[in-house]
Amino acid sequence: MFWKSHRKFNAATFADYIHARLSFVLKATLVVGSISMFWQGQYQSAVETLVILVIAMLPILLGKKFSMRIPHGFETLAVVFVFMSLFLGEVYSYYTIYWWWDLILHSGSAFLLGILGFLLVFVLNEKEDVDLDLNPNFVALFAFMFAMGIGAIWEIVEFSMDQIFGLNMQKSGLLDTMWDLIVNAIGALIISFLGWGYIKTREVDSFLERWIEEFMNKNPQMFEKKNSLNSEE
């Protein structure tokens, strides 16, 4: 058990333990749910749940593909988002049952996309072999626009699916789309502001800043060239 481990206890280790267990429980729930639906003859829902499971595994698969170690907090947040949006939202119709479900999930997606956009340009900006020297304002702007751009593309996907296949992904149409974009903008703005503050001060005061520090510590090979040059100076 965790508390019997010989490793020295600290908050970070305990947080990793909780994230790993939560991620495992959610993925196991998807597996059990898929088997149960298949057993009940709900073959379409069973296949959809398996697809959702694959999507939930993407952070780990992509991390291995590109030789990156993804912070446990970000991985868990991604799994929770996929579980809530696709499994509970689509398979169990939470979007219809709870009017606020869509707003919460779009807020979560804005946070995730904002973090992804920020990390993308932050890593490029930190690598010495990539000729970039971007100021904090541009990095924050890129993270915001990245999240908004992906959010807008998703709204186009929802509209296209409704028009082509007769689905109801937009729910209340234009009103749903506009509220989704507004919530996306708020979430992306928060992440951009936190990222801007980190670059300006290099202080670890928020969850985003802790994830950035953890990402850098777990992936030193992505920053080793600049770090080595700085050490020589």
JSON list of C-alpha atoms in Angstrom, two decimals:
[
{"chain": "A", "resi": 1, "resn": "MET", "atom": "CA", "xyz": [0.00, 0.00, 0.00]},
{"chain": "A", "resi": 2, "resn": "PHE", "atom": "CA", "xyz": [0.98, 3.61, -0.52]},
{"chain": "A", "resi": 3, "resn": "TRP", "atom": "CA", "xyz": [1.45, 4.41, 3.16]},
{"chain": "A", "resi": 4, "resn": "LYS", "atom": "CA", "xyz": [3.67, 1.36, 3.61]},
{"chain": "A", "resi": 5, "resn": "SER", "atom": "CA", "xyz": [6.00, 2.40, 0.85]},
{"chain": "A", "resi": 6, "resn": "HIS", "atom": "CA", "xyz": [9.64, 2.93, 1.71]},
{"chain": "A", "resi": 7, "resn": "ARG", "atom": "CA", "xyz": [9.70, 6.10, -0.34]},
{"chain": "A", "resi": 8, "resn": "LYS", "atom": "CA", "xyz": [9.72, 9.32, 1.61]},
{"chain": "A", "resi": 9, "resn": "PHE", "atom": "CA", "xyz": [6.21, 10.75, 1.81]},
{"chain": "A", "resi": 10, "resn": "ASN", "atom": "CA", "xyz": [5.63, 14.14, 0.27]},
{"chain": "A", "resi": 11, "resn": "ALA", "atom": "CA", "xyz": [2.70, 16.03, -1.19]},
{"chain": "A", "resi": 12, "resn": "ALA", "atom": "CA", "xyz": [3.82, 15.53, -4.80]},
{"chain": "A", "resi": 13, "resn": "THR", "atom": "CA", "xyz": [4.11, 11.76, -4.38]},
{"chain": "A", "resi": 14, "resn": "PHE", "atom": "CA", "xyz": [0.68, 11.57, -2.77]},
{"chain": "A", "resi": 15, "resn": "ALA", "atom": "CA", "xyz": [-0.82, 13.70, -5.56]},
{"chain": "A", "resi": 16, "resn": "ASP", "atom": "CA", "xyz": [0.70, 11.40, -8.19]},
{"chain": "A", "resi": 17, "resn": "TYR", "atom": "CA", "xyz": [-0.78, 8.42, -6.35]},
{"chain": "A", "resi": 18, "resn": "ILE", "atom": "CA", "xyz": [-4.26, 9.96, -6.31]},
{"chain": "A", "resi": 19, "resn": "HIS", "atom": "CA", "xyz": [-4.04, 10.97, -9.99]},
{"chain": "A", "resi": 20, "resn": "ALA", "atom": "CA", "xyz": [-2.93, 7.48, -11.03]},
{"chain": "A", "resi": 21, "resn": "ARG", "atom": "CA", "xyz": [-5.71, 5.76, -9.06]},
{"chain": "A", "resi": 22, "resn": "LEU", "atom": "CA", "xyz": [-8.40, 8.14, -10.31]},
{"chain": "A", "resi": 23, "resn": "SER", "atom": "CA", "xyz": [-7.27, 7.70, -13.92]},
{"chain": "A", "resi": 24, "resn": "PHE", "atom": "CA", "xyz": [-7.30, 3.91, -13.49]},
{"chain": "A", "resi": 25, "resn": "VAL", "atom": "CA", "xyz": [-10.80, 3.91, -11.96]},
{"chain": "A", "resi": 26, "resn": "LEU", "atom": "CA", "xyz": [-12.24, 6.00, -14.79]},
{"chain": "A", "resi": 27, "resn": "LYS", "atom": "CA", "xyz": [-10.64, 3.83, -17.48]},
{"chain": "A", "resi": 28, "resn": "ALA", "atom": "CA", "xyz": [-11.80, 0.66, -15.70]},
{"chain": "A", "resi": 29, "resn": "THR", "atom": "CA", "xyz": [-15.33, 2.12, -15.59]},
{"chain": "A", "resi": 30, "resn": "LEU", "atom": "CA", "xyz": [-15.22, 2.60, -19.36]},
{"chain": "A", "resi": 31, "resn": "VAL", "atom": "CA", "xyz": [-14.13, -1.01, -19.87]},
{"chain": "A", "resi": 32, "resn": "VAL", "atom": "CA", "xyz": [-16.84, -2.37, -17.55]},
{"chain": "A", "resi": 33, "resn": "GLY", "atom": "CA", "xyz": [-19.43, -0.07, -19.12]},
{"chain": "A", "resi": 34, "resn": "SER", "atom": "CA", "xyz": [-18.54, -1.24, -22.62]},
{"chain": "A", "resi": 35, "resn": "ILE", "atom": "CA", "xyz": [-18.79, -4.91, -21.62]},
{"chain": "A", "resi": 36, "resn": "SER", "atom": "CA", "xyz": [-22.11, -4.30, -19.88]},
{"chain": "A", "resi": 37, "resn": "MET", "atom": "CA", "xyz": [-23.57, -2.48, -22.89]},
{"chain": "A", "resi": 38, "resn": "PHE", "atom": "CA", "xyz": [-22.40, -5.23, -25.24]},
{"chain": "A", "resi": 39, "resn": "TRP", "atom": "CA", "xyz": [-23.97, -7.86, -22.97]},
{"chain": "A", "resi": 40, "resn": "GLN", "atom": "CA", "xyz": [-27.27, -5.95, -23.03]},
{"chain": "A", "resi": 41, "resn": "GLY", "atom": "CA", "xyz": [-27.23, -5.77, -26.81]},
{"chain": "A", "resi": 42, "resn": "GLN", "atom": "CA", "xyz": [-26.41, -2.04, -26.93]},
{"chain": "A", "resi": 43, "resn": "TYR", "atom": "CA", "xyz": [-23.72, -2.59, -29.53]},
{"chain": "A", "resi": 44, "resn": "GLN", "atom": "CA", "xyz": [-23.46, 0.99, -30.75]},
{"chain": "A", "resi": 45, "resn": "SER", "atom": "CA", "xyz": [-23.03, 2.35, -27.22]},
{"chain": "A", "resi": 46, "resn": "ALA", "atom": "CA", "xyz": [-20.47, -0.38, -26.49]},
{"chain": "A", "resi": 47, "resn": "VAL", "atom": "CA", "xyz": [-18.40, 0.59, -29.52]},
{"chain": "A", "resi": 48, "resn": "GLU", "atom": "CA", "xyz": [-18.70, 4.29, -28.66]},
{"chain": "A", "resi": 49, "resn": "THR", "atom": "CA", "xyz": [-17.45, 3.57, -25.14]},
{"chain": "A", "resi": 50, "resn": "LEU", "atom": "CA", "xyz": [-14.45, 1.67, -26.49]},
{"chain": "A", "resi": 51, "resn": "VAL", "atom": "CA", "xyz": [-13.64, 4.61, -28.76]},
{"chain": "A", "resi": 52, "resn": "ILE", "atom": "CA", "xyz": [-13.92, 6.90, -25.72]},
{"chain": "A", "resi": 53, "resn": "LEU", "atom": "CA", "xyz": [-11.47, 4.62, -23.87]},
{"chain": "A", "resi": 54, "resn": "VAL", "atom": "CA", "xyz": [-8.96, 4.94, -26.72]},
{"chain": "A", "resi": 55, "resn": "ILE", "atom": "CA", "xyz": [-9.33, 8.74, -26.65]},
{"chain": "A", "resi": 56, "resn": "ALA", "atom": "CA", "xyz": [-8.77, 8.70, -22.88]},
{"chain": "A", "resi": 57, "resn": "MET", "atom": "CA", "xyz": [-5.52, 6.80, -23.47]},
{"chain": "A", "resi": 58, "resn": "LEU", "atom": "CA", "xyz": [-4.22, 9.37, -25.98]},
{"chain": "A", "resi": 59, "resn": "PRO", "atom": "CA", "xyz": [-2.19, 11.44, -23.46]},
{"chain": "A", "resi": 60, "resn": "ILE", "atom": "CA", "xyz": [-0.17, 8.35, -22.52]},
{"chain": "A", "resi": 61, "resn": "LEU", "atom": "CA", "xyz": [0.13, 7.08, -26.10]},
{"chain": "A", "resi": 62, "resn": "LEU", "atom": "CA", "xyz": [1.23, 10.47, -27.45]},
{"chain": "A", "resi": 63, "resn": "GLY", "atom": "CA", "xyz": [3.64, 10.88, -24.57]},
{"chain": "A", "resi": 64, "resn": "LYS", "atom": "CA", "xyz": [5.33, 7.59, -25.43]},
{"chain": "A", "resi": 65, "resn": "LYS", "atom": "CA", "xyz": [5.28, 8.38, -29.15]},
{"chain": "A", "resi": 66, "resn": "PHE", "atom": "CA", "xyz": [7.14, 11.66, -28.68]},
{"chain": "A", "resi": 67, "resn": "SER", "atom": "CA", "xyz": [9.24, 10.51, -25.69]},
{"chain": "A", "resi": 68, "resn": "MET", "atom": "CA", "xyz": [7.57, 12.91, -23.27]},
{"chain": "A", "resi": 69, "resn": "ARG", "atom": "CA", "xyz": [6.49, 12.40, -19.69]},
{"chain": "A", "resi": 70, "resn": "ILE", "atom": "CA", "xyz": [3.15, 14.12, -19.17]},
{"chain": "A", "resi": 71, "resn": "PRO", "atom": "CA", "xyz": [2.35, 15.54, -15.70]},
{"chain": "A", "resi": 72, "resn": "HIS", "atom": "CA", "xyz": [-0.09, 13.31, -13.85]},
{"chain": "A", "resi": 73, "resn": "GLY", "atom": "CA", "xyz": [-2.39, 16.23, -13.14]},
{"chain": "A", "resi": 74, "resn": "PHE", "atom": "CA", "xyz": [-2.78, 17.08, -16.82]},
{"chain": "A", "resi": 75, "resn": "GLU", "atom": "CA", "xyz": [-3.30, 13.43, -17.78]},
{"chain": "A", "resi": 76, "resn": "THR", "atom": "CA", "xyz": [-5.96, 12.99, -15.10]},
{"chain": "A", "resi": 77, "resn": "LEU", "atom": "CA", "xyz": [-7.74, 16.18, -16.13]},
{"chain": "A", "resi": 78, "resn": "ALA", "atom": "CA", "xyz": [-7.79, 14.98, -19.74]},
{"chain": "A", "resi": 79, "resn": "VAL", "atom": "CA", "xyz": [-9.22, 11.59, -18.74]},
{"chain": "A", "resi": 80, "resn": "VAL", "atom": "CA", "xyz": [-11.85, 13.20, -16.50]},
{"chain": "A", "resi": 81, "resn": "PHE", "atom": "CA", "xyz": [-12.83, 15.56, -19.33]},
{"chain": "A", "resi": 82, "resn": "VAL", "atom": "CA", "xyz": [-13.19, 12.71, -21.84]},
{"chain": "A", "resi": 83, "resn": "PHE", "atom": "CA", "xyz": [-15.16, 10.63, -19.33]},
{"chain": "A", "resi": 84, "resn": "MET", "atom": "CA", "xyz": [-17.55, 13.47, -18.49]},
{"chain": "A", "resi": 85, "resn": "SER", "atom": "CA", "xyz": [-18.01, 14.83, -22.02]},
{"chain": "A", "resi": 86, "resn": "LEU", "atom": "CA", "xyz": [-18.23, 11.68, -24.12]},
{"chain": "A", "resi": 87, "resn": "PHE", "atom": "CA", "xyz": [-19.21, 8.87, -21.75]},
{"chain": "A", "resi": 88, "resn": "LEU", "atom": "CA", "xyz": [-21.58, 10.68, -19.39]},
{"chain": "A", "resi": 89, "resn": "GLY", "atom": "CA", "xyz": [-22.48, 13.48, -21.79]},
{"chain": "A", "resi": 90, "resn": "GLU", "atom": "CA", "xyz": [-23.14, 11.55, -25.01]},
{"chain": "A", "resi": 91, "resn": "VAL", "atom": "CA", "xyz": [-23.70, 7.91, -24.00]},
{"chain": "A", "resi": 92, "resn": "TYR", "atom": "CA", "xyz": [-25.78, 8.71, -20.89]},
{"chain": "A", "resi": 93, "resn": "SER", "atom": "CA", "xyz": [-27.27, 11.97, -22.26]},
{"chain": "A", "resi": 94, "resn": "TYR", "atom": "CA", "xyz": [-26.11, 14.24, -19.43]},
{"chain": "A", "resi": 95, "resn": "TYR", "atom": "CA", "xyz": [-26.15, 17.12, -21.90]},
{"chain": "A", "resi": 96, "resn": "THR", "atom": "CA", "xyz": [-29.92, 16.72, -22.12]},
{"chain": "A", "resi": 97, "resn": "ILE", "atom": "CA", "xyz": [-30.54, 15.92, -18.46]},
{"chain": "A", "resi": 98, "resn": "TYR", "atom": "CA", "xyz": [-28.46, 18.77, -17.02]},
{"chain": "A", "resi": 99, "resn": "TRP", "atom": "CA", "xyz": [-28.57, 22.12, -18.84]},
{"chain": "A", "resi": 100, "resn": "TRP", "atom": "CA", "xyz": [-25.30, 23.26, -17.24]},
{"chain": "A", "resi": 101, "resn": "TRP", "atom": "CA", "xyz": [-23.31, 20.16, -18.25]},
{"chain": "A", "resi": 102, "resn": "ASP", "atom": "CA", "xyz": [-22.29, 21.62, -21.60]},
{"chain": "A", "resi": 103, "resn": "LEU", "atom": "CA", "xyz": [-21.01, 24.85, -20.03]},
{"chain": "A", "resi": 104, "resn": "ILE", "atom": "CA", "xyz": [-18.86, 22.99, -17.51]},
{"chain": "A", "resi": 105, "resn": "LEU", "atom": "CA", "xyz": [-17.34, 20.76, -20.17]},
{"chain": "A", "resi": 106, "resn": "HIS", "atom": "CA", "xyz": [-16.57, 23.67, -22.49]},
{"chain": "A", "resi": 107, "resn": "SER", "atom": "CA", "xyz": [-14.85, 25.43, -19.59]},
{"chain": "A", "resi": 108, "resn": "GLY", "atom": "CA", "xyz": [-12.76, 22.30, -19.05]},
{"chain": "A", "resi": 109, "resn": "SER", "atom": "CA", "xyz": [-11.88, 22.05, -22.73]},
{"chain": "A", "resi": 110, "resn": "ALA", "atom": "CA", "xyz": [-10.79, 25.69, -22.77]},
{"chain": "A", "resi": 111, "resn": "PHE", "atom": "CA", "xyz": [-8.45, 25.02, -19.82]},
{"chain": "A", "resi": 112, "resn": "LEU", "atom": "CA", "xyz": [-6.99, 21.93, -21.49]},
{"chain": "A", "resi": 113, "resn": "LEU", "atom": "CA", "xyz": [-6.52, 23.59, -24.87]},
{"chain": "A", "resi": 114, "resn": "GLY", "atom": "CA", "xyz": [-5.08, 26.73, -23.29]},
{"chain": "A", "resi": 115, "resn": "ILE", "atom": "CA", "xyz": [-2.55, 24.64, -21.36]},
{"chain": "A", "resi": 116, "resn": "LEU", "atom": "CA", "xyz": [-1.69, 22.65, -24.49]},
{"chain": "A", "resi": 117, "resn": "GLY", "atom": "CA", "xyz": [-1.23, 25.80, -26.57]},
{"chain": "A", "resi": 118, "resn": "PHE", "atom": "CA", "xyz": [0.88, 27.43, -23.88]},
{"chain": "A", "resi": 119, "resn": "LEU", "atom": "CA", "xyz": [3.14, 24.39, -23.42]},
{"chain": "A", "resi": 120, "resn": "LEU", "atom": "CA", "xyz": [3.57, 24.08, -27.18]},
{"chain": "A", "resi": 121, "resn": "VAL", "atom": "CA", "xyz": [4.91, 27.58, -27.73]},
{"chain": "A", "resi": 122, "resn": "PHE", "atom": "CA", "xyz": [6.70, 27.62, -24.35]},
{"chain": "A", "resi": 123, "resn": "VAL", "atom": "CA", "xyz": [8.74, 24.53, -25.23]},
{"chain": "A", "resi": 124, "resn": "LEU", "atom": "CA", "xyz": [9.64, 25.97, -28.65]},
{"chain": "A", "resi": 125, "resn": "ASN", "atom": "CA", "xyz": [10.60, 29.27, -27.04]},
{"chain": "A", "resi": 126, "resn": "GLU", "atom": "CA", "xyz": [12.86, 27.53, -24.50]},
{"chain": "A", "resi": 127, "resn": "LYS", "atom": "CA", "xyz": [14.73, 25.31, -26.98]},
{"chain": "A", "resi": 128, "resn": "GLU", "atom": "CA", "xyz": [18.01, 26.83, -28.08]},
{"chain": "A", "resi": 129, "resn": "ASP", "atom": "CA", "xyz": [18.04, 25.02, -31.45]},
{"chain": "A", "resi": 130, "resn": "VAL", "atom": "CA", "xyz": [14.71, 26.64, -32.39]},
{"chain": "A", "resi": 131, "resn": "ASP", "atom": "CA", "xyz": [15.22, 30.25, -33.44]},
{"chain": "A", "resi": 132, "resn": "LEU", "atom": "CA", "xyz": [12.47, 31.81, -31.36]},
{"chain": "A", "resi": 133, "resn": "ASP", "atom": "CA", "xyz": [12.62, 34.46, -28.68]},
{"chain": "A", "resi": 134, "resn": "LEU", "atom": "CA", "xyz": [9.03, 35.33, -27.92]},
{"chain": "A", "resi": 135, "resn": "ASN", "atom": "CA", "xyz": [7.97, 37.75, -25.22]},
{"chain": "A", "resi": 136, "resn": "PRO", "atom": "CA", "xyz": [5.43, 36.68, -22.55]},
{"chain": "A", "resi": 137, "resn": "ASN", "atom": "CA", "xyz": [2.65, 38.72, -24.16]},
{"chain": "A", "resi": 138, "resn": "PHE", "atom": "CA", "xyz": [2.88, 36.78, -27.42]},
{"chain": "A", "resi": 139, "resn": "VAL", "atom": "CA", "xyz": [3.09, 33.40, -25.68]},
{"chain": "A", "resi": 140, "resn": "ALA", "atom": "CA", "xyz": [-0.05, 34.22, -23.69]},
{"chain": "A", "resi": 141, "resn": "LEU", "atom": "CA", "xyz": [-1.79, 35.48, -26.84]},
{"chain": "A", "resi": 142, "resn": "PHE", "atom": "CA", "xyz": [-0.86, 32.31, -28.72]},
{"chain": "A", "resi": 143, "resn": "ALA", "atom": "CA", "xyz": [-2.25, 30.11, -25.93]},
{"chain": "A", "resi": 144, "resn": "PHE", "atom": "CA", "xyz": [-5.50, 32.09, -25.96]},
{"chain": "A", "resi": 145, "resn": "MET", "atom": "CA", "xyz": [-5.89, 32.01, -29.74]},
{"chain": "A", "resi": 146, "resn": "PHE", "atom": "CA", "xyz": [-4.97, 28.32, -29.89]},
{"chain": "A", "resi": 147, "resn": "ALA", "atom": "CA", "xyz": [-7.74, 27.43, -27.43]},
{"chain": "A", "resi": 148, "resn": "MET", "atom": "CA", "xyz": [-10.23, 29.68, -29.21]},
{"chain": "A", "resi": 149, "resn": "GLY", "atom": "CA", "xyz": [-9.29, 28.32, -32.63]},
{"chain": "A", "resi": 150, "resn": "ILE", "atom": "CA", "xyz": [-9.75, 24.68, -31.64]},
{"chain": "A", "resi": 151, "resn": "GLY", "atom": "CA", "xyz": [-13.00, 25.62, -29.87]},
{"chain": "A", "resi": 152, "resn": "ALA", "atom": "CA", "xyz": [-14.29, 27.28, -33.05]},
{"chain": "A", "resi": 153, "resn": "ILE", "atom": "CA", "xyz": [-13.34, 24.24, -35.13]},
{"chain": "A", "resi": 154, "resn": "TRP", "atom": "CA", "xyz": [-15.28, 22.04, -32.71]},
{"chain": "A", "resi": 155, "resn": "GLU", "atom": "CA", "xyz": [-18.36, 24.23, -33.13]},
{"chain": "A", "resi": 156, "resn": "ILE", "atom": "CA", "xyz": [-18.05, 23.75, -36.91]},
{"chain": "A", "resi": 157, "resn": "VAL", "atom": "CA", "xyz": [-17.84, 19.98, -36.34]},
{"chain": "A", "resi": 158, "resn": "GLU", "atom": "CA", "xyz": [-21.00, 20.09, -34.21]},
{"chain": "A", "resi": 159, "resn": "PHE", "atom": "CA", "xyz": [-22.85, 22.11, -36.87]},
{"chain": "A", "resi": 160, "resn": "SER", "atom": "CA", "xyz": [-21.66, 19.77, -39.65]},
{"chain": "A", "resi": 161, "resn": "MET", "atom": "CA", "xyz": [-22.69, 16.62, -37.76]},
{"chain": "A", "resi": 162, "resn": "ASP", "atom": "CA", "xyz": [-26.14, 18.09, -37.08]},
{"chain": "A", "resi": 163, "resn": "GLN", "atom": "CA", "xyz": [-26.64, 19.07, -40.73]},
{"chain": "A", "resi": 164, "resn": "ILE", "atom": "CA", "xyz": [-25.24, 15.90, -42.31]},
{"chain": "A", "resi": 165, "resn": "PHE", "atom": "CA", "xyz": [-26.38, 13.19, -39.90]},
{"chain": "A", "resi": 166, "resn": "GLY", "atom": "CA", "xyz": [-29.36, 14.87, -38.26]},
{"chain": "A", "resi": 167, "resn": "LEU", "atom": "CA", "xyz": [-27.84, 14.85, -34.77]},
{"chain": "A", "resi": 168, "resn": "ASN", "atom": "CA", "xyz": [-28.45, 17.38, -32.02]},
{"chain": "A", "resi": 169, "resn": "MET", "atom": "CA", "xyz": [-24.94, 18.30, -30.93]},
{"chain": "A", "resi": 170, "resn": "GLN", "atom": "CA", "xyz": [-25.68, 22.03, -30.95]},
{"chain": "A", "resi": 171, "resn": "LYS", "atom": "CA", "xyz": [-28.69, 21.58, -28.69]},
{"chain": "A", "resi": 172, "resn": "SER", "atom": "CA", "xyz": [-30.27, 25.07, -28.89]},
{"chain": "A", "resi": 173, "resn": "GLY", "atom": "CA", "xyz": [-28.46, 26.09, -32.06]},
{"chain": "A", "resi": 174, "resn": "LEU", "atom": "CA", "xyz": [-26.91, 29.54, -32.25]},
{"chain": "A", "resi": 175, "resn": "LEU", "atom": "CA", "xyz": [-27.51, 30.26, -28.56]},
{"chain": "A", "resi": 176, "resn": "ASP", "atom": "CA", "xyz": [-25.63, 27.10, -27.58]},
{"chain": "A", "resi": 177, "resn": "THR", "atom": "CA", "xyz": [-22.78, 27.93, -29.95]},
{"chain": "A", "resi": 178, "resn": "MET", "atom": "CA", "xyz": [-22.35, 31.48, -28.66]},
{"chain": "A", "resi": 179, "resn": "TRP", "atom": "CA", "xyz": [-22.37, 30.43, -25.00]},
{"chain": "A", "resi": 180, "resn": "ASP", "atom": "CA", "xyz": [-19.84, 27.70, -25.79]},
{"chain": "A", "resi": 181, "resn": "LEU", "atom": "CA", "xyz": [-17.53, 30.25, -27.42]},
{"chain": "A", "resi": 182, "resn": "ILE", "atom": "CA", "xyz": [-17.95, 32.71, -24.53]},
{"chain": "A", "resi": 183, "resn": "VAL", "atom": "CA", "xyz": [-17.11, 30.03, -21.95]},
{"chain": "A", "resi": 184, "resn": "ASN", "atom": "CA", "xyz": [-14.15, 28.94, -24.08]},
{"chain": "A", "resi": 185, "resn": "ALA", "atom": "CA", "xyz": [-12.87, 32.50, -24.14]},
{"chain": "A", "resi": 186, "resn": "ILE", "atom": "CA", "xyz": [-13.13, 32.87, -20.35]},
{"chain": "A", "resi": 187, "resn": "GLY", "atom": "CA", "xyz": [-11.29, 29.60, -19.68]},
{"chain": "A", "resi": 188, "resn": "ALA", "atom": "CA", "xyz": [-8.60, 30.34, -22.27]},
{"chain": "A", "resi": 189, "resn": "LEU", "atom": "CA", "xyz": [-8.12, 33.85, -20.87]},
{"chain": "A", "resi": 190, "resn": "ILE", "atom": "CA", "xyz": [-7.54, 32.51, -17.36]},
{"chain": "A", "resi": 191, "resn": "ILE", "atom": "CA", "xyz": [-4.91, 30.03, -18.56]},
{"chain": "A", "resi": 192, "resn": "SER", "atom": "CA", "xyz": [-3.21, 32.67, -20.70]},
{"chain": "A", "resi": 193, "resn": "PHE", "atom": "CA", "xyz": [-3.02, 35.05, -17.75]},
{"chain": "A", "resi": 194, "resn": "LEU", "atom": "CA", "xyz": [-1.52, 32.37, -15.48]},
{"chain": "A", "resi": 195, "resn": "GLY", "atom": "CA", "xyz": [1.00, 31.41, -18.17]},
{"chain": "A", "resi": 196, "resn": "TRP", "atom": "CA", "xyz": [1.96, 35.05, -18.71]},
{"chain": "A", "resi": 197, "resn": "GLY", "atom": "CA", "xyz": [2.50, 35.47, -14.98]},
{"chain": "A", "resi": 198, "resn": "TYR", "atom": "CA", "xyz": [4.75, 32.41, -14.84]},
{"chain": "A", "resi": 199, "resn": "ILE", "atom": "CA", "xyz": [7.00, 33.60, -17.67]},
{"chain": "A", "resi": 200, "resn": "LYS", "atom": "CA", "xyz": [7.27, 37.08, -16.14]},
{"chain": "A", "resi": 201, "resn": "THR", "atom": "CA", "xyz": [8.11, 35.97, -12.60]},
{"chain": "A", "resi": 202, "resn": "ARG", "atom": "CA", "xyz": [9.11, 32.26, -12.83]},
{"chain": "A", "resi": 203, "resn": "GLU", "atom": "CA", "xyz": [7.28, 31.78, -9.55]},
{"chain": "A", "resi": 204, "resn": "VAL", "atom": "CA", "xyz": [5.23, 28.66, -8.87]},
{"chain": "A", "resi": 205, "resn": "ASP", "atom": "CA", "xyz": [1.97, 29.92, -7.40]},
{"chain": "A", "resi": 206, "resn": "SER", "atom": "CA", "xyz": [-0.79, 28.19, -9.38]},
{"chain": "A", "resi": 207, "resn": "PHE", "atom": "CA", "xyz": [-1.63, 24.71, -10.67]},
{"chain": "A", "resi": 208, "resn": "LEU", "atom": "CA", "xyz": [-0.55, 25.69, -14.20]},
{"chain": "A", "resi": 209, "resn": "GLU", "atom": "CA", "xyz": [2.82, 26.89, -12.98]},
{"chain": "A", "resi": 210, "resn": "ARG", "atom": "CA", "xyz": [3.32, 23.68, -10.99]},
{"chain": "A", "resi": 211, "resn": "TRP", "atom": "CA", "xyz": [2.50, 21.65, -14.11]},
{"chain": "A", "resi": 212, "resn": "ILE", "atom": "CA", "xyz": [4.99, 23.68, -16.16]},
{"chain": "A", "resi": 213, "resn": "GLU", "atom": "CA", "xyz": [7.72, 23.07, -13.60]},
{"chain": "A", "resi": 214, "resn": "GLU", "atom": "CA", "xyz": [6.82, 19.37, -13.44]},
{"chain": "A", "resi": 215, "resn": "PHE", "atom": "CA", "xyz": [6.84, 19.12, -17.23]},
{"chain": "A", "resi": 216, "resn": "MET", "atom": "CA", "xyz": [10.28, 20.71, -17.41]},
{"chain": "A", "resi": 217, "resn": "ASN", "atom": "CA", "xyz": [11.65, 18.47, -14.65]},
{"chain": "A", "resi": 218, "resn": "LYS", "atom": "CA", "xyz": [10.29, 15.32, -16.27]},
{"chain": "A", "resi": 219, "resn": "ASN", "atom": "CA", "xyz": [11.46, 16.24, -19.77]},
{"chain": "A", "resi": 220, "resn": "PRO", "atom": "CA", "xyz": [14.94, 17.76, -19.33]},
{"chain": "A", "resi": 221, "resn": "GLN", "atom": "CA", "xyz": [15.94, 16.56, -22.80]},
{"chain": "A", "resi": 222, "resn": "MET", "atom": "CA", "xyz": [13.60, 19.16, -24.30]},
{"chain": "A", "resi": 223, "resn": "PHE", "atom": "CA", "xyz": [15.43, 21.98, -22.53]},
{"chain": "A", "resi": 224, "resn": "GLU", "atom": "CA", "xyz": [18.95, 20.60, -22.10]},
{"chain": "A", "resi": 225, "resn": "LYS", "atom": "CA", "xyz": [20.56, 22.65, -24.88]},
{"chain": "A", "resi": 226, "resn": "LYS", "atom": "CA", "xyz": [19.51, 25.99, -23.51]},
{"chain": "A", "resi": 227, "resn": "ASN", "atom": "CA", "xyz": [20.18, 24.87, -19.94]},
{"chain": "A", "resi": 228, "resn": "SER", "atom": "CA", "xyz": [23.66, 23.66, -20.86]},
{"chain": "A", "resi": 229, "resn": "LEU", "atom": "CA", "xyz": [24.49, 26.93, -22.59]},
{"chain": "A", "resi": 230, "resn": "ASN", "atom": "CA", "xyz": [23.24, 28.93, -19.66]},
{"chain": "A", "resi": 231, "resn": "SER", "atom": "CA", "xyz": [25.39, 26.88, -17.28]},
{"chain": "A", "resi": 232, "resn": "GLU", "atom": "CA", "xyz": [28.48, 27.52, -19.40]},
{"chain": "A", "resi": 233, "resn": "GLU", "atom": "CA", "xyz": [27.86, 31.24, -19.23]}
]
